[in-house]
Amino acid sequence: MKPFTYERAASPAEAAEAAARRPDSKFIAGGTNLLDLMKLQIEAPAHLIDVNALALDRIEATSDGGLRVGALVRNTDLAADQRVRRDYAVLSRALLAGASGQLRNRATTAGNLLQRTRCPYFSDTNMACNKRRPGSGCSAIDGINRQHAVVGASAACIATHPSDMAVAMRVLDASVQTVNPKGVTRTIPIAELHRLPGDTPNVETVLEAGELITAVTLPKPTGGSQHYRKVRDRASYAFALVSVAAIVQPDGSGRVALGGVAPKPWRLDAADAEMPKGAKAVAGTLFAEARPTEHNAFKLPLAERALASVLAEARG
Amino acid sequence: MKFDTPATTNPIDRLQVVGQPVDRIDGRYKTTGTAHYAYERQDAAPDAAYGHVVGAAIAKGRIAAMDLTAAKAAPGVLAIVTAETAGKLGKGEYNTATLLGGPEIEHYHQAVALVVAESFEQARDAAALVKIEYAPAKGAYDLAVARDLAKPSGKDDEPADSRVGDFDGAFAAAAVQLDAIYTTPDQAHAMMEPHATTAAWKGDALSLWTSNQMVAWSVGDVAKTLGMPKDKVHLMSPYVGGGFGGKLWVRADAVLAALGARAARRPVKVALQRPLMFNNTTHRPATIQRIRLGATKDGRLTAIGHDSWSGDLPGGKPETAIMQTRLLYAGANRLTRQRLAELDLPEGNSMRAPGEAPGMMALEVAMDEMAGKLGLDPVEFRLRNDTQVDPEHPGRKFSQRQLTECLRMGAERFGWARRKARPGEVRDGRWLIGLGMAAAYRGAPVVKSAARVRLDAKGIVTVETDMTDIGTGSYTIIAQTAAEMMGVPLHRVMVRLADSKFPVSAGSGGQFGANSATAGVYAACVKLRDAVTGKLGLNAAAAEFADGKVRSGDRSIALVEAARDGELAAEDTIEFGGLDKKYQISTFGGYFVEVGVDAATAEVRIRRMLAVCAAGRILNPKSARSQVIGAMTMGAGAALMEELAVDTRHGFFVNHDLAAYEVPVHADIPHQEVIFLDETDPLSSPMKAKGVGELGICGVAAAIANAIHNATGVRVRDYPITLDKLLKEMPAPA
């Protein structure tokens, strides 16, 4: 960990302003991922702007029947919120499938979206990694990559996004509210928040320097039966090999997003359209462009089987 | 005391204290944070500086250049130790690679520098400023490739090969044959407390507070490595937060803390960083095993063949995966062969039940497969092939062998009769349900062990021995032994362990610690009893020590009277005189497991586990049970998830932290039951005990593998049994 300076911001505007003043800074909220990475010098900000005092910790109804989730709402509180449990069960289930009770108590909504990959080569500073050291190469593509992406990746990076929550947010069509250092706010559909790696896997989101997430908005509830199936090597406290977030309507239509298979939550409109036809058709569309490795090719049949199981459960 | 004839009735047999499920006497210290571990010895070294280890970034080659300028100039830095500055170092007897590398690099994350600073954060920051240029060399990292160059290799007294009868002929002629390859991966001890040491010099004398299983071995290796006399090394390891064989020896933390303290001229403490633990220290080596079984149609084994290949650094040792196969089942024609390949991966060495743990993972699946071929129940197949003598040396009996009793009782208690022989028959919602079992086997070696026992004027009995308690319960069973022998309640006994100034014990390893160390305490107590009766003028032979009194004939005198004029002390060593050569002394058991396998995703979830153990006298059923359930949990990890993933390009274990090296969590282990057969073994020691800490892991992974097969019909012979391996052969769910 490199020495850093620290300040505590009192308002979103103040935080954004501080970020503009210090381009070498990072926002810190729960710190459950950032601090680990700083200890390994994978992240080495010279300045931390603590946003925990920003009063962004409320969950409020929106005028169009949705929910506005403050950026600082802790994962535990979001999962336990009665409105979330009733109307957005897929989100509650995804949250509870992630991390551990202790981490969820600390981790925030915005921080969860912005967490970094758990690729082991990303975590080992002796190894080449285009995400950590642009241009150095990717150690995972020809290395140990059983956990890695099968779709949406590039020749520069095959890391996955590790979040469970984000997969549920994606299937719910959430949107992200931000404020930039100039005080300008904008709304980013969750589908557009995370970028695919292409040639610049180090650039993971469309957020600009100093841009701060203030809230995540969930649109009006869609109804339907909501599912989150996380498939992993042990019963708890493990990242997904594959996860399925699905909302299934009584007429068989619905939506599905996958976790653990891509650099971002993986959802395609064309695949949603195939929902009435069943898992094979949906998976076929989701994975039309898949380029699995020898070690992670199992994720394709696994995702299809997990989705089939979810659809069977939805049918009752 | 020489133990060379079977034990007869002795004071331990009263079982007033020994054999009782008493709570750990050190439990309150551990749960209240008052048990100070090696890194927390502010009491002993209040001004300790902090050391941070730099690990090599390559697996093999040389350091071409090292630039310490920036690191030295960093705030708070007191000293930097490298191979160049450390002076001439020797190599310990128990480590294969040197503990401070450079310029030669022998494995990934081999320590190449220690940066010492005022604070931990400063040391860590400065460590990142050490600039090293490497000249990498090609290495061998793939066991499957290196296997072709492997050479015969025995270990300790055991030869690489053993042959009885005509294996080839008998196997070829057998009515039913099995020939299969099994693989087990490299595994990490992944103990909670990292290797950690606080070191302080006083003149030319060194004190080390460290986390270590074998105090005397480690004093020797510290002295040898640093080139100093053994009597100048004072090593203490009173609390150990898990070892599992990874702390049988001195590792880089101890050597570097000592060198760092010398360089900084003040005490230094070092805890190996978690990301270094997996490649810097030792691990259980991967194996490739071929098992061939031949049997008659009615299920008698006629041919048993077991070949095992493992790898290690040049000069290293084999994983002895064939050892149990020499002893477990009857069969006239036998062949075992052990081969060792040279690899440049980190050092392989002992991990809980070295040899038998991976060996049983293969053998007990092979037995299940053979039972299937024969159309026999797996329990019945094992019962038919029991032996009461060492099958390679039929003149040599087992001291006690209740394997069949364990299997019968386990089958009854578990409801084994409900198992469907045909796989894939039982379903519970989306779960495919299967039952599996395996025999458990582990040798019960004994090791010379000494103790000193004192009786003071307050009537307190104090035991001193360099025995360690690695979470196993040594403190408690030693206190129970002394209480029983001296006829005092448990709270009148004080136990002081793991200090190199105390008499040399067996230490904690190889499942020999409990039996050997308590036998050493027994021997010292026999001497102290003689001193007491002598002092009190009682007839030693007839004296009975109970209720804080010594009785002989009509006379009964308070024990404390013997120390009225001053403390009485006695020291003795138990030495084992060959009964373990004349007899085969081993522990046995049976494992029964129920699993559910998700029909869609092939995720395996254990539902319940049962162990039935025959392991001599159980000194404390509570701590023994903890040993077995802990070992079963480790076996579940071995079966389902634990694997050090080898990057065969760069030569290292990629998943080197606890997020990526998965071990079972609570949710993986829903229900465990342990039954101990009521057994005493007078050939094992005066305690008539053995050990259970390693028995608990020997066979359990195979029982899980067999249950998975019973649930799904899919046989995976490559551990761990992760869902991707099952999925290939699982039908689409209905």
Short mmCIF file of N, CA and C in Angstrom, two decimals, chain B residues 84-208:
data_model
loop_
_atom_site.label_atom_id
_atom_site.label_comp_id
_atom_site.label_asym_id
_atom_site.label_seq_id
_atom_site.Cartn_x
_atom_site.Cartn_y
_atom_site.Cartn_z
N GLU B 84 22.54 -11.68 -0.25
CA GLU B 84 23.85 -11.05 -0.38
C GLU B 84 24.31 -10.44 0.95
N THR B 85 23.37 -9.90 1.71
CA THR B 85 23.77 -9.22 2.94
C THR B 85 23.70 -10.13 4.17
N ALA B 86 23.05 -11.27 4.04
CA ALA B 86 22.78 -12.08 5.22
C ALA B 86 23.99 -12.83 5.74
N GLY B 87 25.06 -12.86 4.93
CA GLY B 87 26.20 -13.68 5.32
C GLY B 87 25.93 -15.13 4.96
N LYS B 88 26.87 -15.98 5.31
CA LYS B 88 26.76 -17.38 4.91
C LYS B 88 25.65 -18.06 5.73
N LEU B 89 24.76 -18.71 5.01
CA LEU B 89 23.67 -19.44 5.69
C LEU B 89 23.76 -20.91 5.37
N GLY B 90 23.46 -21.74 6.34
CA GLY B 90 23.36 -23.17 6.08
C GLY B 90 21.96 -23.51 5.65
N LYS B 91 21.73 -24.78 5.35
CA LYS B 91 20.38 -25.22 5.02
C LYS B 91 19.93 -26.23 6.06
N GLY B 92 18.72 -26.09 6.53
CA GLY B 92 18.19 -27.00 7.54
C GLY B 92 18.01 -28.40 6.99
N GLU B 93 17.83 -29.31 7.94
CA GLU B 93 17.66 -30.71 7.55
C GLU B 93 16.30 -30.95 6.91
N TYR B 94 15.31 -30.13 7.29
CA TYR B 94 13.93 -30.44 6.91
C TYR B 94 13.40 -29.62 5.74
N ASN B 95 14.15 -28.63 5.26
CA ASN B 95 13.66 -27.92 4.08
C ASN B 95 14.49 -28.31 2.86
N THR B 96 13.82 -28.40 1.71
CA THR B 96 14.49 -28.82 0.48
C THR B 96 15.10 -27.62 -0.22
N ALA B 97 14.31 -26.58 -0.43
CA ALA B 97 14.84 -25.34 -1.00
C ALA B 97 15.33 -24.46 0.14
N THR B 98 16.25 -23.54 -0.18
CA THR B 98 16.71 -22.65 0.88
C THR B 98 15.59 -21.66 1.23
N LEU B 99 15.64 -21.15 2.44
CA LEU B 99 14.56 -20.31 2.92
C LEU B 99 14.77 -18.84 2.57
N LEU B 100 15.98 -18.49 2.18
CA LEU B 100 16.25 -17.16 1.63
C LEU B 100 16.96 -17.37 0.30
N GLY B 101 16.23 -17.15 -0.78
CA GLY B 101 16.77 -17.41 -2.12
C GLY B 101 17.65 -16.27 -2.61
N GLY B 102 18.40 -16.57 -3.65
CA GLY B 102 19.24 -15.58 -4.30
C GLY B 102 20.70 -15.96 -4.20
N PRO B 103 21.52 -15.78 -5.27
CA PRO B 103 20.98 -15.38 -6.57
C PRO B 103 20.16 -16.48 -7.26
N GLU B 104 20.39 -17.77 -6.87
CA GLU B 104 19.58 -18.83 -7.48
C GLU B 104 18.15 -18.76 -6.96
N ILE B 105 17.19 -18.92 -7.84
CA ILE B 105 15.79 -19.00 -7.43
C ILE B 105 15.31 -20.43 -7.68
N GLU B 106 14.76 -21.04 -6.64
CA GLU B 106 14.34 -22.44 -6.75
C GLU B 106 12.84 -22.62 -6.93
N HIS B 107 12.05 -21.64 -6.54
CA HIS B 107 10.60 -21.76 -6.77
C HIS B 107 9.95 -20.38 -6.64
N TYR B 108 8.76 -20.29 -7.17
CA TYR B 108 8.01 -19.03 -7.15
C TYR B 108 7.76 -18.60 -5.70
N HIS B 109 7.83 -17.30 -5.47
CA HIS B 109 7.61 -16.73 -4.14
C HIS B 109 8.60 -17.22 -3.09
N GLN B 110 9.70 -17.83 -3.52
CA GLN B 110 10.78 -18.09 -2.57
C GLN B 110 11.21 -16.73 -2.02
N ALA B 111 11.43 -16.62 -0.72
CA ALA B 111 11.79 -15.33 -0.15
C ALA B 111 13.12 -14.87 -0.72
N VAL B 112 13.18 -13.62 -1.15
CA VAL B 112 14.45 -13.08 -1.65
C VAL B 112 14.88 -11.85 -0.86
N ALA B 113 13.98 -11.31 -0.06
CA ALA B 113 14.36 -10.16 0.77
C ALA B 113 13.38 -10.01 1.92
N LEU B 114 13.87 -9.42 3.00
CA LEU B 114 12.99 -8.99 4.09
C LEU B 114 13.24 -7.50 4.31
N VAL B 115 12.18 -6.73 4.25
CA VAL B 115 12.31 -5.30 4.52
C VAL B 115 11.78 -5.05 5.93
N VAL B 116 12.62 -4.45 6.76
CA VAL B 116 12.26 -4.19 8.15
C VAL B 116 12.03 -2.69 8.33
N ALA B 117 10.89 -2.35 8.93
CA ALA B 117 10.58 -0.92 9.13
C ALA B 117 9.88 -0.73 10.46
N GLU B 118 9.72 0.54 10.82
CA GLU B 118 9.08 0.89 12.10
C GLU B 118 7.64 0.40 12.17
N SER B 119 6.94 0.50 11.04
CA SER B 119 5.55 0.05 11.05
C SER B 119 5.34 -0.99 9.96
N PHE B 120 4.26 -1.73 10.11
CA PHE B 120 3.93 -2.74 9.12
C PHE B 120 3.70 -2.08 7.76
N GLU B 121 2.97 -0.97 7.77
CA GLU B 121 2.64 -0.31 6.51
C GLU B 121 3.88 0.20 5.80
N GLN B 122 4.83 0.74 6.60
CA GLN B 122 6.07 1.22 5.99
C GLN B 122 6.87 0.07 5.39
N ALA B 123 6.89 -1.05 6.09
CA ALA B 123 7.63 -2.21 5.58
C ALA B 123 7.00 -2.70 4.28
N ARG B 124 5.67 -2.73 4.26
CA ARG B 124 4.98 -3.22 3.06
C ARG B 124 5.20 -2.27 1.89
N ASP B 125 5.13 -1.00 2.16
CA ASP B 125 5.33 -0.01 1.10
C ASP B 125 6.75 -0.10 0.55
N ALA B 126 7.73 -0.19 1.45
CA ALA B 126 9.13 -0.24 1.00
C ALA B 126 9.42 -1.54 0.26
N ALA B 127 8.77 -2.62 0.67
CA ALA B 127 9.01 -3.91 0.01
C ALA B 127 8.66 -3.82 -1.47
N ALA B 128 7.62 -3.01 -1.77
CA ALA B 128 7.22 -2.86 -3.17
C ALA B 128 8.24 -2.04 -3.97
N LEU B 129 9.16 -1.39 -3.28
CA LEU B 129 10.16 -0.57 -3.96
C LEU B 129 11.46 -1.33 -4.24
N VAL B 130 11.52 -2.57 -3.76
CA VAL B 130 12.71 -3.40 -4.05
C VAL B 130 12.65 -3.77 -5.53
N LYS B 131 13.67 -3.37 -6.28
CA LYS B 131 13.66 -3.64 -7.73
C LYS B 131 14.57 -4.83 -8.02
N ILE B 132 13.99 -5.82 -8.69
CA ILE B 132 14.76 -7.03 -8.97
C ILE B 132 14.65 -7.35 -10.45
N GLU B 133 15.80 -7.61 -11.05
CA GLU B 133 15.82 -8.10 -12.43
C GLU B 133 16.15 -9.58 -12.38
N TYR B 134 15.36 -10.34 -13.10
CA TYR B 134 15.55 -11.79 -13.07
C TYR B 134 16.08 -12.30 -14.42
N ALA B 135 16.85 -13.36 -14.35
CA ALA B 135 17.21 -14.11 -15.55
C ALA B 135 16.54 -15.47 -15.43
N PRO B 136 15.33 -15.60 -15.98
CA PRO B 136 14.58 -16.84 -15.78
C PRO B 136 15.21 -18.01 -16.52
N ALA B 137 15.02 -19.19 -15.98
CA ALA B 137 15.47 -20.42 -16.64
C ALA B 137 14.27 -21.33 -16.84
N LYS B 138 14.42 -22.27 -17.74
CA LYS B 138 13.32 -23.22 -17.97
C LYS B 138 13.21 -24.18 -16.81
N GLY B 139 11.98 -24.53 -16.48
CA GLY B 139 11.80 -25.49 -15.40
C GLY B 139 10.78 -26.54 -15.79
N ALA B 140 10.65 -27.54 -14.93
CA ALA B 140 9.66 -28.61 -15.13
C ALA B 140 8.51 -28.38 -14.16
N TYR B 141 7.32 -28.20 -14.70
CA TYR B 141 6.19 -27.82 -13.83
C TYR B 141 4.98 -28.73 -13.98
N ASP B 142 5.07 -29.70 -14.87
CA ASP B 142 3.89 -30.49 -15.19
C ASP B 142 4.15 -31.96 -14.83
N LEU B 143 3.48 -32.43 -13.79
CA LEU B 143 3.72 -33.80 -13.33
C LEU B 143 3.40 -34.81 -14.44
N ALA B 144 2.35 -34.56 -15.19
CA ALA B 144 1.96 -35.52 -16.23
C ALA B 144 3.08 -35.69 -17.26
N VAL B 145 3.88 -34.64 -17.46
CA VAL B 145 5.00 -34.71 -18.40
C VAL B 145 6.24 -35.28 -17.71
N ALA B 146 6.54 -34.76 -16.52
CA ALA B 146 7.76 -35.16 -15.80
C ALA B 146 7.70 -36.62 -15.34
N ARG B 147 6.52 -37.14 -15.25
CA ARG B 147 6.28 -38.51 -14.78
C ARG B 147 7.14 -39.53 -15.53
N ASP B 148 7.35 -39.29 -16.84
CA ASP B 148 8.12 -40.26 -17.64
C ASP B 148 9.56 -40.37 -17.17
N LEU B 149 10.05 -39.34 -16.49
CA LEU B 149 11.44 -39.36 -16.01
C LEU B 149 11.52 -39.71 -14.52
N ALA B 150 10.40 -40.08 -13.95
CA ALA B 150 10.37 -40.32 -12.50
C ALA B 150 11.21 -41.53 -12.12
N LYS B 151 11.76 -41.48 -10.90
CA LYS B 151 12.63 -42.57 -10.44
C LYS B 151 12.03 -43.21 -9.18
N PRO B 152 12.38 -44.49 -8.95
CA PRO B 152 11.90 -45.13 -7.72
C PRO B 152 12.36 -44.34 -6.50
N SER B 153 11.48 -44.21 -5.54
CA SER B 153 11.84 -43.41 -4.37
C SER B 153 11.08 -43.91 -3.15
N GLY B 154 11.83 -44.31 -2.15
CA GLY B 154 11.20 -44.68 -0.88
C GLY B 154 11.19 -43.48 0.05
N LYS B 155 10.74 -43.71 1.28
CA LYS B 155 10.77 -42.62 2.24
C LYS B 155 11.01 -43.22 3.62
N ASP B 156 11.86 -42.58 4.39
CA ASP B 156 12.24 -43.10 5.70
C ASP B 156 12.69 -44.56 5.55
N ASP B 157 12.07 -45.50 6.27
CA ASP B 157 12.50 -46.90 6.17
C ASP B 157 11.76 -47.66 5.08
N GLU B 158 10.81 -47.00 4.45
CA GLU B 158 9.94 -47.73 3.54
C GLU B 158 10.54 -47.76 2.13
N PRO B 159 10.67 -48.96 1.55
CA PRO B 159 11.23 -49.06 0.20
C PRO B 159 10.25 -48.51 -0.85
N ALA B 160 10.80 -48.18 -2.02
CA ALA B 160 9.96 -47.66 -3.10
C ALA B 160 8.99 -48.72 -3.61
N ASP B 161 9.50 -49.94 -3.69
CA ASP B 161 8.70 -51.01 -4.30
C ASP B 161 8.46 -52.13 -3.30
N SER B 162 7.37 -52.82 -3.45
CA SER B 162 7.17 -54.06 -2.71
C SER B 162 6.46 -55.06 -3.61
N ARG B 163 6.87 -56.30 -3.51
CA ARG B 163 6.28 -57.36 -4.32
C ARG B 163 6.05 -58.58 -3.45
N VAL B 164 4.88 -59.17 -3.61
CA VAL B 164 4.57 -60.43 -2.93
C VAL B 164 3.89 -61.31 -3.97
N GLY B 165 4.33 -62.56 -4.09
CA GLY B 165 3.71 -63.49 -5.04
C GLY B 165 3.95 -63.04 -6.47
N ASP B 166 2.99 -63.36 -7.33
CA ASP B 166 3.13 -63.06 -8.76
C ASP B 166 1.97 -62.16 -9.15
N PHE B 167 2.18 -60.86 -9.02
CA PHE B 167 1.08 -59.94 -9.31
C PHE B 167 0.64 -60.04 -10.76
N ASP B 168 1.60 -59.97 -11.69
CA ASP B 168 1.23 -59.91 -13.11
C ASP B 168 0.41 -61.13 -13.52
N GLY B 169 0.90 -62.28 -13.08
CA GLY B 169 0.19 -63.52 -13.43
C GLY B 169 -1.20 -63.56 -12.82
N ALA B 170 -1.29 -63.21 -11.57
CA ALA B 170 -2.57 -63.29 -10.87
C ALA B 170 -3.56 -62.26 -11.42
N PHE B 171 -3.05 -61.06 -11.75
CA PHE B 171 -3.96 -60.04 -12.29
C PHE B 171 -4.48 -60.48 -13.64
N ALA B 172 -3.57 -61.01 -14.50
CA ALA B 172 -3.98 -61.44 -15.83
C ALA B 172 -5.01 -62.56 -15.75
N ALA B 173 -4.86 -63.41 -14.74
CA ALA B 173 -5.74 -64.57 -14.64
C ALA B 173 -7.02 -64.29 -13.87
N ALA B 174 -7.13 -63.09 -13.28
CA ALA B 174 -8.27 -62.84 -12.39
C ALA B 174 -9.59 -62.84 -13.16
N ALA B 175 -10.62 -63.40 -12.55
CA ALA B 175 -11.94 -63.47 -13.19
C ALA B 175 -12.50 -62.06 -13.39
N VAL B 176 -12.26 -61.19 -12.43
CA VAL B 176 -12.76 -59.82 -12.54
C VAL B 176 -11.57 -58.87 -12.31
N GLN B 177 -11.44 -57.89 -13.20
CA GLN B 177 -10.29 -56.99 -13.11
C GLN B 177 -10.75 -55.53 -13.08
N LEU B 178 -9.94 -54.75 -12.40
CA LEU B 178 -10.12 -53.29 -12.46
C LEU B 178 -8.74 -52.68 -12.71
N ASP B 179 -8.67 -51.75 -13.64
CA ASP B 179 -7.41 -51.07 -13.94
C ASP B 179 -7.77 -49.61 -14.20
N ALA B 180 -7.43 -48.74 -13.27
CA ALA B 180 -7.86 -47.35 -13.42
C ALA B 180 -6.79 -46.39 -12.94
N ILE B 181 -6.80 -45.21 -13.52
CA ILE B 181 -5.89 -44.13 -13.13
C ILE B 181 -6.67 -43.09 -12.33
N TYR B 182 -6.09 -42.66 -11.22
CA TYR B 182 -6.71 -41.63 -10.37
C TYR B 182 -5.69 -40.50 -10.21
N THR B 183 -6.18 -39.29 -10.15
CA THR B 183 -5.27 -38.17 -9.91
C THR B 183 -5.77 -37.32 -8.75
N THR B 184 -4.82 -36.88 -7.95
CA THR B 184 -5.13 -35.95 -6.86
C THR B 184 -4.27 -34.70 -7.07
N PRO B 185 -4.80 -33.52 -6.79
CA PRO B 185 -4.08 -32.29 -7.08
C PRO B 185 -3.16 -31.87 -5.93
N ASP B 186 -2.31 -30.90 -6.19
CA ASP B 186 -1.58 -30.23 -5.12
C ASP B 186 -2.59 -29.56 -4.21
N GLN B 187 -2.34 -29.64 -2.91
CA GLN B 187 -3.26 -29.02 -1.95
C GLN B 187 -2.48 -28.17 -0.96
N ALA B 188 -3.15 -27.16 -0.44
CA ALA B 188 -2.52 -26.26 0.53
C ALA B 188 -3.08 -26.53 1.92
N HIS B 189 -2.20 -26.33 2.94
CA HIS B 189 -2.66 -26.47 4.31
C HIS B 189 -3.69 -25.40 4.63
N ALA B 190 -3.47 -24.19 4.10
CA ALA B 190 -4.43 -23.09 4.25
C ALA B 190 -4.91 -22.94 5.70
N MET B 191 -3.98 -23.01 6.63
CA MET B 191 -4.34 -22.81 8.04
C MET B 191 -4.64 -21.35 8.31
N MET B 192 -5.40 -21.10 9.37
CA MET B 192 -5.85 -19.73 9.61
C MET B 192 -4.68 -18.81 9.98
N GLU B 193 -3.87 -19.25 10.95
CA GLU B 193 -2.72 -18.42 11.34
C GLU B 193 -1.59 -18.63 10.33
N PRO B 194 -1.10 -17.56 9.72
CA PRO B 194 0.03 -17.75 8.81
C PRO B 194 1.29 -18.12 9.60
N HIS B 195 2.30 -18.57 8.89
CA HIS B 195 3.61 -18.77 9.53
C HIS B 195 4.05 -17.42 10.07
N ALA B 196 4.39 -17.37 11.34
CA ALA B 196 4.70 -16.07 11.96
C ALA B 196 5.72 -16.26 13.06
N THR B 197 6.58 -15.26 13.21
CA THR B 197 7.65 -15.32 14.21
C THR B 197 7.97 -13.92 14.73
N THR B 198 8.20 -13.84 16.03
CA THR B 198 8.84 -12.67 16.61
C THR B 198 10.23 -13.12 17.07
N ALA B 199 11.25 -12.36 16.67
CA ALA B 199 12.63 -12.75 16.98
C ALA B 199 13.32 -11.63 17.75
N ALA B 200 14.15 -12.02 18.75
CA ALA B 200 14.92 -11.03 19.52
C ALA B 200 16.28 -11.63 19.88
N TRP B 201 17.31 -10.82 19.72
CA TRP B 201 18.66 -11.24 20.09
C TRP B 201 19.07 -10.60 21.42
N LYS B 202 19.80 -11.37 22.21
CA LYS B 202 20.48 -10.81 23.38
C LYS B 202 21.90 -11.31 23.26
N GLY B 203 22.80 -10.41 22.80
CA GLY B 203 24.16 -10.86 22.50
C GLY B 203 24.11 -11.89 21.39
N ASP B 204 24.69 -13.07 21.64
CA ASP B 204 24.68 -14.09 20.60
C ASP B 204 23.57 -15.13 20.82
N ALA B 205 22.64 -14.79 21.71
CA ALA B 205 21.54 -15.72 21.98
C ALA B 205 20.26 -15.22 21.31
N LEU B 206 19.55 -16.15 20.73
CA LEU B 206 18.36 -15.80 19.94
C LEU B 206 17.10 -16.37 20.59
N SER B 207 16.10 -15.51 20.76
CA SER B 207 14.79 -16.00 21.20
C SER B 207 13.82 -15.89 20.03
N LEU B 208 13.07 -16.97 19.81
CA LEU B 208 12.08 -17.00 18.74
C LEU B 208 10.73 -17.40 19.32
#
